[in-house]
Coordinates of N, CA and C in Angstrom, one line a residue:
M183 N 0.8 21.4 3.3 CA 0.1 22.4 3.6 C -0.4 22.6 5.0
L184 N 0.1 24.3 5.3 CA 0.7 24.4 6.4 C -0.1 25.7 6.9
V185 N -1.3 25.7 8.0 CA -2.1 26.4 8.2 C -1.3 27.3 9.8
L186 N -1.2 28.4 9.9 CA -1.0 28.8 10.8 C -1.9 29.6 11.8
T187 N -2.8 29.0 12.7 CA -3.4 29.7 13.7 C -3.1 30.1 14.5
N188 N -1.8 30.4 15.1 CA -1.6 30.9 16.7 C -0.1 31.3 16.7
P189 N 0.4 32.1 15.6 CA 2.0 31.8 15.6 C 2.7 32.5 16.7
G190 N 4.0 32.5 17.4 CA 4.3 33.3 18.8 C 4.5 32.0 19.4
R191 N 4.8 33.3 21.0 CA 4.7 31.9 22.1 C 3.8 31.5 22.9
Y192 N 4.1 30.9 23.7 CA 2.7 30.4 24.3 C 3.4 30.5 25.5
V193 N 2.2 30.2 26.7 CA 2.5 29.8 28.2 C 2.3 28.4 28.4
S194 N 3.4 28.1 29.1 CA 2.8 26.5 29.6 C 2.3 26.2 30.6
G195 N 2.2 25.4 31.6 CA 1.3 25.4 32.5 C 2.2 25.8 33.6
R196 N 3.3 25.8 34.1 CA 4.1 26.6 35.1 C 4.1 28.0 34.6
G197 N 3.8 28.7 33.9 CA 3.5 29.8 33.5 C 5.0 30.1 32.8
V198 N 6.1 29.4 32.3 CA 6.9 29.6 31.7 C 6.7 30.2 30.2
V199 N 7.5 31.2 29.7 CA 7.1 31.6 28.5 C 7.9 30.6 27.3
L200 N 7.0 29.7 26.3 CA 7.9 28.8 25.5 C 7.9 29.7 23.7
D201 N 9.0 29.5 23.2 CA 9.2 29.3 22.2 C 7.5 28.3 21.3
S202 N 6.7 28.7 20.8 CA 6.3 27.7 19.8 C 6.4 27.6 18.4
Q203 N 6.0 26.3 17.8 CA 6.6 26.2 16.7 C 5.6 25.3 15.7
G204 N 4.8 25.5 14.9 CA 3.8 24.6 14.1 C 4.3 23.3 14.0
P205 N 4.0 22.4 13.7 CA 4.1 21.0 13.2 C 4.6 20.7 11.5
V206 N 5.4 19.7 12.3 CA 6.6 19.8 10.9 C 6.5 18.1 10.7
L207 N 6.2 17.8 9.7 CA 6.7 16.1 9.3 C 7.6 15.6 9.7
V208 N 8.0 14.7 10.2 CA 9.3 14.0 10.0 C 9.0 12.7 9.5
S209 N 8.0 12.0 9.4 CA 7.9 11.1 8.8 C 6.6 10.5 8.4
E210 N 6.6 9.7 7.0 CA 5.0 9.8 6.4 C 5.5 9.0 5.4
P211 N 4.3 7.8 5.1 CA 4.4 6.4 4.3 C 4.8 7.4 3.1
R212 N 5.3 6.3 2.0 CA 5.2 6.4 0.7 C 3.9 6.8 0.1
S213 N 3.9 7.3 -1.2 CA 2.9 7.4 -1.8 C 1.9 6.2 -1.7
S214 N 1.8 4.9 -2.0 CA 1.4 4.0 -2.2 C 1.8 2.9 -1.7
V215 N 1.1 2.2 -0.7 CA 1.1 1.0 0.6 C 0.3 0.1 0.2
E216 N 0.6 -1.0 -0.4 CA 0.1 -2.8 -0.3 C 0.5 -3.6 0.2
F217 N -0.2 -4.2 0.8 CA -0.4 -5.2 1.7 C -1.1 -6.3 1.2
S218 N -0.6 -7.6 2.1 CA -1.3 -8.9 2.1 C -2.5 -8.8 3.2
N219 N -4.2 -9.5 2.1 CA -4.6 -9.6 4.4 C -4.4 -10.5 5.0
D220 N -3.4 -11.3 4.3 CA -2.4 -12.5 5.4 C -2.0 -11.5 6.9
T221 N -1.0 -10.6 6.1 CA -0.3 -10.1 7.2 C -0.6 -8.5 7.7
G222 N -1.9 -7.7 7.2 CA -1.6 -6.7 7.6 C -1.3 -5.7 7.6
V223 N -1.1 -4.2 7.7 CA 0.0 -3.2 7.6 C 0.0 -2.5 9.1
M224 N 1.1 -1.7 9.4 CA 1.4 -0.6 9.8 C 1.6 0.6 9.2
I225 N 0.9 1.8 8.8 CA 1.5 3.0 8.5 C 1.4 4.1 9.7
H226 N 3.0 4.7 9.5 CA 3.7 5.6 10.7 C 3.6 6.6 9.8
C227 N 3.3 7.7 10.9 CA 3.8 9.5 10.4 C 3.9 10.0 11.9
S228 N 4.9 10.5 11.8 CA 5.2 11.1 12.9 C 5.7 12.7 12.7
A229 N 5.4 13.7 13.7 CA 5.7 15.2 13.7 C 6.4 15.8 15.0
H230 N 7.0 16.7 14.8 CA 7.7 17.8 15.6 C 7.3 19.1 15.8
G231 N 6.9 19.7 16.8 CA 6.1 20.9 16.8 C 6.5 21.4 18.4
S232 N 6.1 22.6 18.8 CA 6.2 22.7 19.7 C 4.5 23.9 20.2
P233 N 3.4 23.5 20.7 CA 3.0 22.2 21.2 C 3.7 21.1 20.9
L234 N 3.4 19.9 21.1 CA 4.1 18.3 20.6 C 2.9 18.3 19.6
P235 N 3.1 18.4 18.2 CA 1.4 17.7 17.8 C 0.9 16.8 18.1
R236 N -0.3 16.7 17.2 CA -1.3 15.5 17.6 C -1.1 15.2 15.8
I237 N -1.5 13.5 15.8 CA -1.4 12.8 14.9 C -2.7 12.8 14.5
D238 N -3.9 12.7 13.5 CA -4.8 12.4 13.1 C -4.5 11.8 11.5
W239 N -5.7 10.5 11.0 CA -5.6 10.3 9.9 C -7.4 11.0 9.3
L240 N -6.8 11.2 8.0 CA -8.0 11.2 7.2 C -8.1 10.6 6.2
M241 N -9.9 10.9 5.3 CA -9.7 10.0 4.3 C -9.0 11.0 3.3
G242 N -9.6 10.4 1.6 CA -9.2 11.4 0.5 C -9.8 12.5 0.3
D243 N -11.3 12.5 1.3 CA -12.6 13.5 1.0 C -12.7 14.4 2.1
G244 N -11.1 14.4 2.9 CA -11.1 15.4 4.3 C -11.8 14.9 5.7
S245 N -12.9 13.5 4.8 CA -13.3 13.6 6.8 C -12.3 12.8 7.2
P246 N -12.6 12.4 8.8 CA -11.2 12.1 9.7 C -11.7 10.6 9.9
V247 N -10.4 9.6 9.8 CA -10.5 8.2 10.1 C -11.0 7.5 11.3
L248 N -11.8 6.5 11.3 CA -12.6 6.3 12.4 C -12.0 5.3 12.9
P249 N -11.7 4.4 14.1 CA -11.3 2.9 13.9 C -12.5 1.8 13.8
I250 N -12.0 0.8 13.6 CA -12.8 -0.2 12.7 C -12.5 -1.5 14.1
P251 N -13.3 -1.6 14.4 CA -12.9 -3.2 15.5 C -12.7 -4.3 14.5
H252 N -11.2 -4.8 14.5 CA -10.8 -6.2 13.8 C -10.5 -6.1 12.6
I253 N -10.2 -4.2 12.5 CA -10.3 -4.1 10.9 C -9.1 -2.9 10.5
R254 N -9.5 -1.8 11.5 CA -8.6 -0.8 11.3 C -7.8 -0.1 12.6
E255 N -6.8 0.0 13.2 CA -6.9 0.5 14.9 C -6.0 2.1 14.7
M256 N -6.6 2.5 15.2 CA -5.6 4.1 15.4 C -4.6 4.0 16.6
L257 N -3.6 4.2 16.6 CA -2.9 4.3 17.7 C -2.3 5.6 18.5
V258 N -1.4 5.5 19.6 CA -1.4 6.7 20.4 C -0.3 7.3 19.5
N259 N 0.6 6.6 19.1 CA 1.2 7.2 18.7 C 1.8 7.7 17.2
G260 N 0.7 7.9 16.7 CA 0.0 8.4 15.3 C 0.1 7.3 14.4
S261 N 0.2 6.8 14.4 CA 0.5 5.0 13.5 C -1.2 5.0 13.1
M262 N -1.5 3.9 12.1 CA -2.5 3.9 11.7 C -2.5 2.3 11.5
Y263 N -3.0 1.1 12.3 CA -2.6 -0.3 11.2 C -3.6 -0.8 11.0
F264 N -3.6 -1.6 9.9 CA -4.9 -2.5 9.3 C -4.3 -4.0 10.2
L265 N -5.5 -4.6 10.6 CA -5.2 -6.3 10.9 C -4.8 -7.0 9.8
P266 N -4.6 -8.1 9.6 CA -5.4 -9.5 9.1 C -6.6 -9.4 8.9
F267 N -6.8 -9.9 7.9 CA -8.4 -10.2 7.9 C -8.5 -11.3 6.9
G268 N -9.8 -11.9 6.9 CA -10.1 -13.1 5.6 C -10.8 -12.4 4.7
A269 N -10.9 -12.6 3.8 CA -11.2 -12.6 2.1 C -13.3 -12.3 2.7
E270 N -13.5 -12.8 3.6 CA -15.0 -12.3 3.6 C -14.9 -11.1 4.1
S271 N -14.1 -10.0 4.7 CA -13.9 -9.2 5.5 C -13.2 -7.9 4.7
Y272 N -12.9 -8.1 3.4 CA -12.4 -7.0 2.7 C -13.5 -5.9 2.4
R273 N -13.3 -4.7 2.6 CA -13.8 -3.3 2.4 C -13.4 -2.6 1.5
H274 N -14.1 -2.3 0.5 CA -13.5 -1.3 -0.2 C -13.1 -0.1 -0.2
D275 N -14.2 0.3 0.9 CA -13.7 1.5 1.5 C -12.9 1.9 2.0
V276 N -12.5 0.9 2.6 CA -11.3 1.0 3.8 C -9.7 0.2 3.3
H277 N -10.0 -0.8 2.9 CA -8.9 -2.0 2.1 C -7.9 -1.2 0.7
S278 N -9.1 0.1 -0.1 CA -8.5 0.0 -1.4 C -8.8 1.7 -1.2
A279 N -8.3 2.6 -0.5 CA -8.4 4.3 0.0 C -7.6 5.0 -0.1
V280 N -7.8 5.6 -0.8 CA -6.8 7.2 -0.2 C -6.9 8.0 0.9
Y281 N -5.5 8.2 2.0 CA -5.6 8.5 3.0 C -4.3 10.0 3.4
R282 N -4.5 10.5 4.9 CA -4.0 11.6 4.4 C -3.5 11.4 5.8
C283 N -2.2 11.9 6.1 CA -2.0 11.9 7.8 C -2.0 13.6 7.8
Q284 N -2.2 13.7 8.8 CA -2.6 15.4 9.4 C -2.0 15.1 11.0
A285 N -0.9 16.6 10.9 CA -0.3 17.0 12.5 C -0.5 18.2 13.0
S286 N -1.1 18.4 14.0 CA -2.0 19.7 14.2 C -1.4 20.0 15.5
N287 N -1.5 21.3 15.9 CA -0.8 21.7 17.1 C -2.1 23.2 17.5
S288 N -1.7 24.2 18.1 CA -2.2 25.3 18.9 C -1.4 26.4 17.4
V289 N -1.0 26.2 17.3 CA 0.4 26.8 15.8 C -0.6 26.6 14.9
G290 N -0.8 25.4 14.4 CA -1.4 25.3 13.0 C -1.5 23.9 13.0
R291 N -1.6 23.7 11.7 CA -1.2 21.8 11.2 C -0.7 21.7 9.9
V292 N -1.0 20.6 9.7 CA 0.3 20.1 8.1 C -0.3 18.8 7.7
L293 N -0.6 19.0 6.5 CA -1.0 17.8 5.7 C -0.1 17.2 5.2
G294 N -0.3 15.4 4.8 CA 1.0 14.8 4.4 C 0.7 14.6 2.9
R295 N 0.8 14.0 2.6 CA 0.7 13.6 1.0 C -0.5 12.2 0.9
E296 N -1.0 12.6 0.1 CA -2.2 11.7 -0.2 C -1.5 10.1 0.0
I297 N -1.8 8.8 0.2 CA -1.6 7.6 0.6 C -2.3 6.6 -0.6
T298 N -2.1 6.4 -1.0 CA -3.1 5.2 -1.5 C -2.5 3.8 -0.8
V299 N -3.6 3.3 -0.3 CA -4.0 2.0 0.4 C -4.4 0.8 -0.4
K300 N -4.0 -0.4 -0.6 CA -4.5 -1.1 -1.4 C -4.1 -2.5 -0.7
A301 N -5.1 -3.5 -0.2 CA -5.2 -4.6 0.4 C -5.2 -5.6 -0.9
V302 N -4.6 -6.6 -0.9 CA -4.4 -7.8 -2.0 C -4.9 -8.9 -1.2
V303 N -5.8 -9.1 -1.2 CA -6.2 -10.8 -0.9 C -6.2 -12.2 -1.5
R304 N -5.8 -12.8 -0.6 CA -4.8 -13.8 -1.1 C -5.8 -14.9 -1.0
Q305 N -5.7 -15.4 -2.1 CA -6.9 -16.2 -3.0 C -6.2 -17.1 -4.2
K306 N -6.5 -18.1 -3.9 CA -6.5 -19.5 -5.0 C -6.8 -19.0 -6.6
Y307 N -5.7 -19.2 -7.3 CA -6.0 -19.4 -9.0 C -5.0 -20.4 -9.9
E308 N -5.5 -20.2 -11.0 CA -4.8 -21.3 -11.7 C -4.2 -20.6 -13.4
V309 N -3.2 -20.6 -13.4 CA -2.5 -20.5 -14.6 C -3.1 -20.7 -15.5
Q310 N -3.3 -21.0 -16.9 CA -3.9 -21.5 -17.9 C -3.0 -21.2 -18.9
V311 N -2.3 -22.6 -19.4 CA -2.0 -22.0 -21.2 C -2.6 -23.0 -22.3
R312 N -2.9 -22.2 -23.0 CA -4.0 -22.8 -23.9 C -3.5 -23.9 -25.3
D313 N -3.9 -24.4 -26.5 CA -3.1 -25.2 -26.7 C -3.0 -24.4 -28.0
A314 N -1.9 -24.5 -28.7 CA -1.6 -23.6 -29.9 C -1.5 -24.8 -30.8
Y315 N -1.7 -24.4 -32.0 CA -1.4 -25.4 -33.3 C -1.0 -24.7 -34.1
V316 N 0.9 -24.9 -34.7 CA 1.1 -24.7 -35.7 C 1.8 -25.6 -36.7
L317 N 1.7 -24.9 -37.5 CA 2.4 -26.1 -39.1 C 3.8 -25.9 -38.7
V318 N 4.8 -26.8 -38.7 CA 6.0 -27.5 -38.7 C 6.6 -26.5 -39.5
G319 N 8.0 -26.1 -38.9 CA 8.3 -24.7 -39.5 C 8.0 -23.3 -39.0
N320 N 6.6 -23.5 -38.9 CA 6.5 -21.9 -38.3 C 6.5 -21.5 -36.7
T321 N 6.6 -19.9 -36.8 CA 6.8 -19.9 -35.3 C 5.3 -20.1 -34.4
G322 N 5.5 -20.8 -33.1 CA 4.3 -20.9 -31.7 C 4.3 -20.0 -31.2
V323 N 3.0 -19.8 -30.6 CA 3.4 -18.4 -29.1 C 2.4 -19.4 -28.0
L324 N 3.0 -19.5 -27.1 CA 2.4 -20.2 -26.0 C 2.2 -19.1 -25.1
R325 N 0.9 -18.3 -24.6 CA 0.7 -17.8 -23.4 C 0.5 -17.8 -22.2
C326 N 1.2 -17.3 -21.2 CA 0.5 -17.8 -20.1 C -0.8 -16.6 -19.3
E327 N -1.8 -17.4 -19.6 CA -3.0 -16.9 -18.7 C -3.0 -17.0 -17.7
I328 N -3.1 -15.6 -16.9 CA -3.2 -15.3 -15.6 C -4.3 -14.6 -15.4
P329 N -5.3 -14.7 -14.0 CA -6.1 -14.4 -14.0 C -5.8 -12.5 -13.8
S330 N -7.2 -11.7 -13.9 CA -6.4 -10.6 -13.8 C -6.5 -10.0 -12.7
F331 N -7.3 -10.5 -11.5 CA -6.5 -9.8 -9.9 C -5.6 -10.6 -9.5
A332 N -5.2 -11.1 -10.3 CA -3.9 -11.6 -9.5 C -2.7 -11.2 -10.8
K333 N -2.7 -10.6 -11.5 CA -1.8 -10.4 -12.8 C -0.9 -9.6 -12.2
D334 N -0.7 -8.5 -11.9 CA 0.0 -7.7 -11.2 C 0.9 -8.5 -10.3
Y335 N 1.0 -9.5 -9.3 CA 1.4 -9.9 -8.1 C 2.2 -11.2 -8.7
V336 N 2.0 -11.8 -10.0 CA 2.5 -13.3 -10.6 C 3.8 -12.8 -11.4
K337 N 4.3 -13.3 -11.5 CA 5.8 -13.4 -12.4 C 6.0 -14.9 -13.0
V338 N 6.1 -14.9 -14.5 CA 6.4 -16.2 -15.1 C 7.8 -16.8 -14.6
T339 N 8.4 -17.7 -13.8 CA 9.5 -17.6 -14.1 C 10.2 -18.8 -14.7
S340 N 9.1 -20.0 -15.0 CA 9.9 -20.8 -15.9 C 8.4 -21.5 -16.7
W341 N 8.5 -22.6 -17.5 CA 7.8 -23.3 -18.2 C 8.0 -24.6 -17.9
V342 N 7.4 -25.3 -17.5 CA 7.2 -26.9 -17.5 C 7.0 -28.1 -18.8
Q343 N 7.6 -28.7 -18.9 CA 7.4 -29.8 -19.8 C 7.6 -30.7 -19.5
D344 N 6.4 -31.9 -19.8 CA 6.1 -33.3 -19.1 C 6.7 -33.2 -17.7
S345 N 6.5 -32.4 -17.5 CA 6.6 -32.1 -15.7 C 7.8 -32.4 -15.0
I346 N 8.9 -32.8 -16.3 CA 10.5 -32.7 -15.6 C 11.5 -32.0 -16.2
F347 N 11.0 -31.1 -17.4 CA 11.6 -30.3 -17.7 C 11.7 -28.7 -17.7
N348 N 12.5 -27.7 -17.3 CA 12.4 -26.7 -16.7 C 12.4 -25.7 -17.9
I349 N 12.0 -25.2 -18.5 CA 12.3 -23.7 -19.7 C 12.4 -22.3 -18.7
F350 N 13.7 -21.7 -18.7 CA 13.8 -20.5 -18.1 C 13.6 -19.4 -19.0
P351 N 13.1 -18.3 -19.0 CA 12.8 -17.5 -19.8 C 14.3 -16.6 -19.8
T352 N 14.6 -16.0 -21.2 CA 15.9 -15.5 -21.4 C 15.8 -14.1 -20.7
H353 N 14.3 -13.4 -20.8 CA 14.8 -12.0 -20.3 C 13.4 -11.5 -19.8
E354 N 13.1 -10.4 -19.3 CA 11.5 -10.0 -18.2 C 10.6 -10.4 -19.1
S355 N 10.7 -10.8 -20.4 CA 9.1 -10.8 -20.8 C 8.2 -12.3 -20.7
A356 N 9.8 -13.1 -20.0 CA 9.2 -14.5 -19.5 C 8.8 -15.3 -21.2
E357 N 9.2 -14.5 -22.4 CA 9.4 -15.2 -23.7 C 10.2 -16.9 -23.3
V358 N 10.2 -17.7 -24.2 CA 11.0 -18.6 -24.4 C 11.2 -19.0 -25.7
H359 N 12.3 -19.6 -26.4 CA 12.5 -19.5 -27.8 C 13.3 -20.8 -27.6
Q360 N 12.4 -22.0 -28.2 CA 13.0 -23.2 -28.3 C 12.7 -23.9 -29.7
L361 N 13.2 -24.3 -30.5 CA 13.0 -25.3 -31.7 C 12.8 -26.4 -31.6
D362 N 12.4 -27.0 -32.5 CA 12.2 -28.5 -32.4 C 11.3 -29.3 -31.7
M363 N 10.1 -28.7 -31.3 CA 9.4 -29.4 -30.2 C 8.7 -30.2 -30.8
Q364 N 8.2 -31.0 -30.1 CA 7.5 -32.3 -31.0 C 6.8 -32.7 -30.0

């Protein structure tokens, strides 16, 4: 969305008349940004125009994004930086929120797309395989139970039998087919 407030020309500090141009976004982040709490993330936004646009960040509801010491910084180049943080410092309103980049100058302003930011907090978990009882000759199904908070970030790469025999899935579903297991 572009809002023009003063189209035309403006006079520079030296009295020179310059053509003015509303802000145009040059780069903005993809619509979804996920990052680990161990690494943090830098989210970039830039624009050009005349006069040079100012970059600000807005929350999904349109309120301005403010720096939060040791959690979120606003940089002079228009980037927003989420610092690495411990699990105890997770804030849902910051680390799982919608943001928008805004570029503005005296001619107008332009809003970037909505960006969903999600911090993934690194934590320990255990994968469980439940006992399955099957009659000889019938099909047995073993399921790898992954905790819900980790499910989107974990992929089954193999099954291990007796701590020495790796069984690798044959395709994306991670299903394993093997006969005569006793």
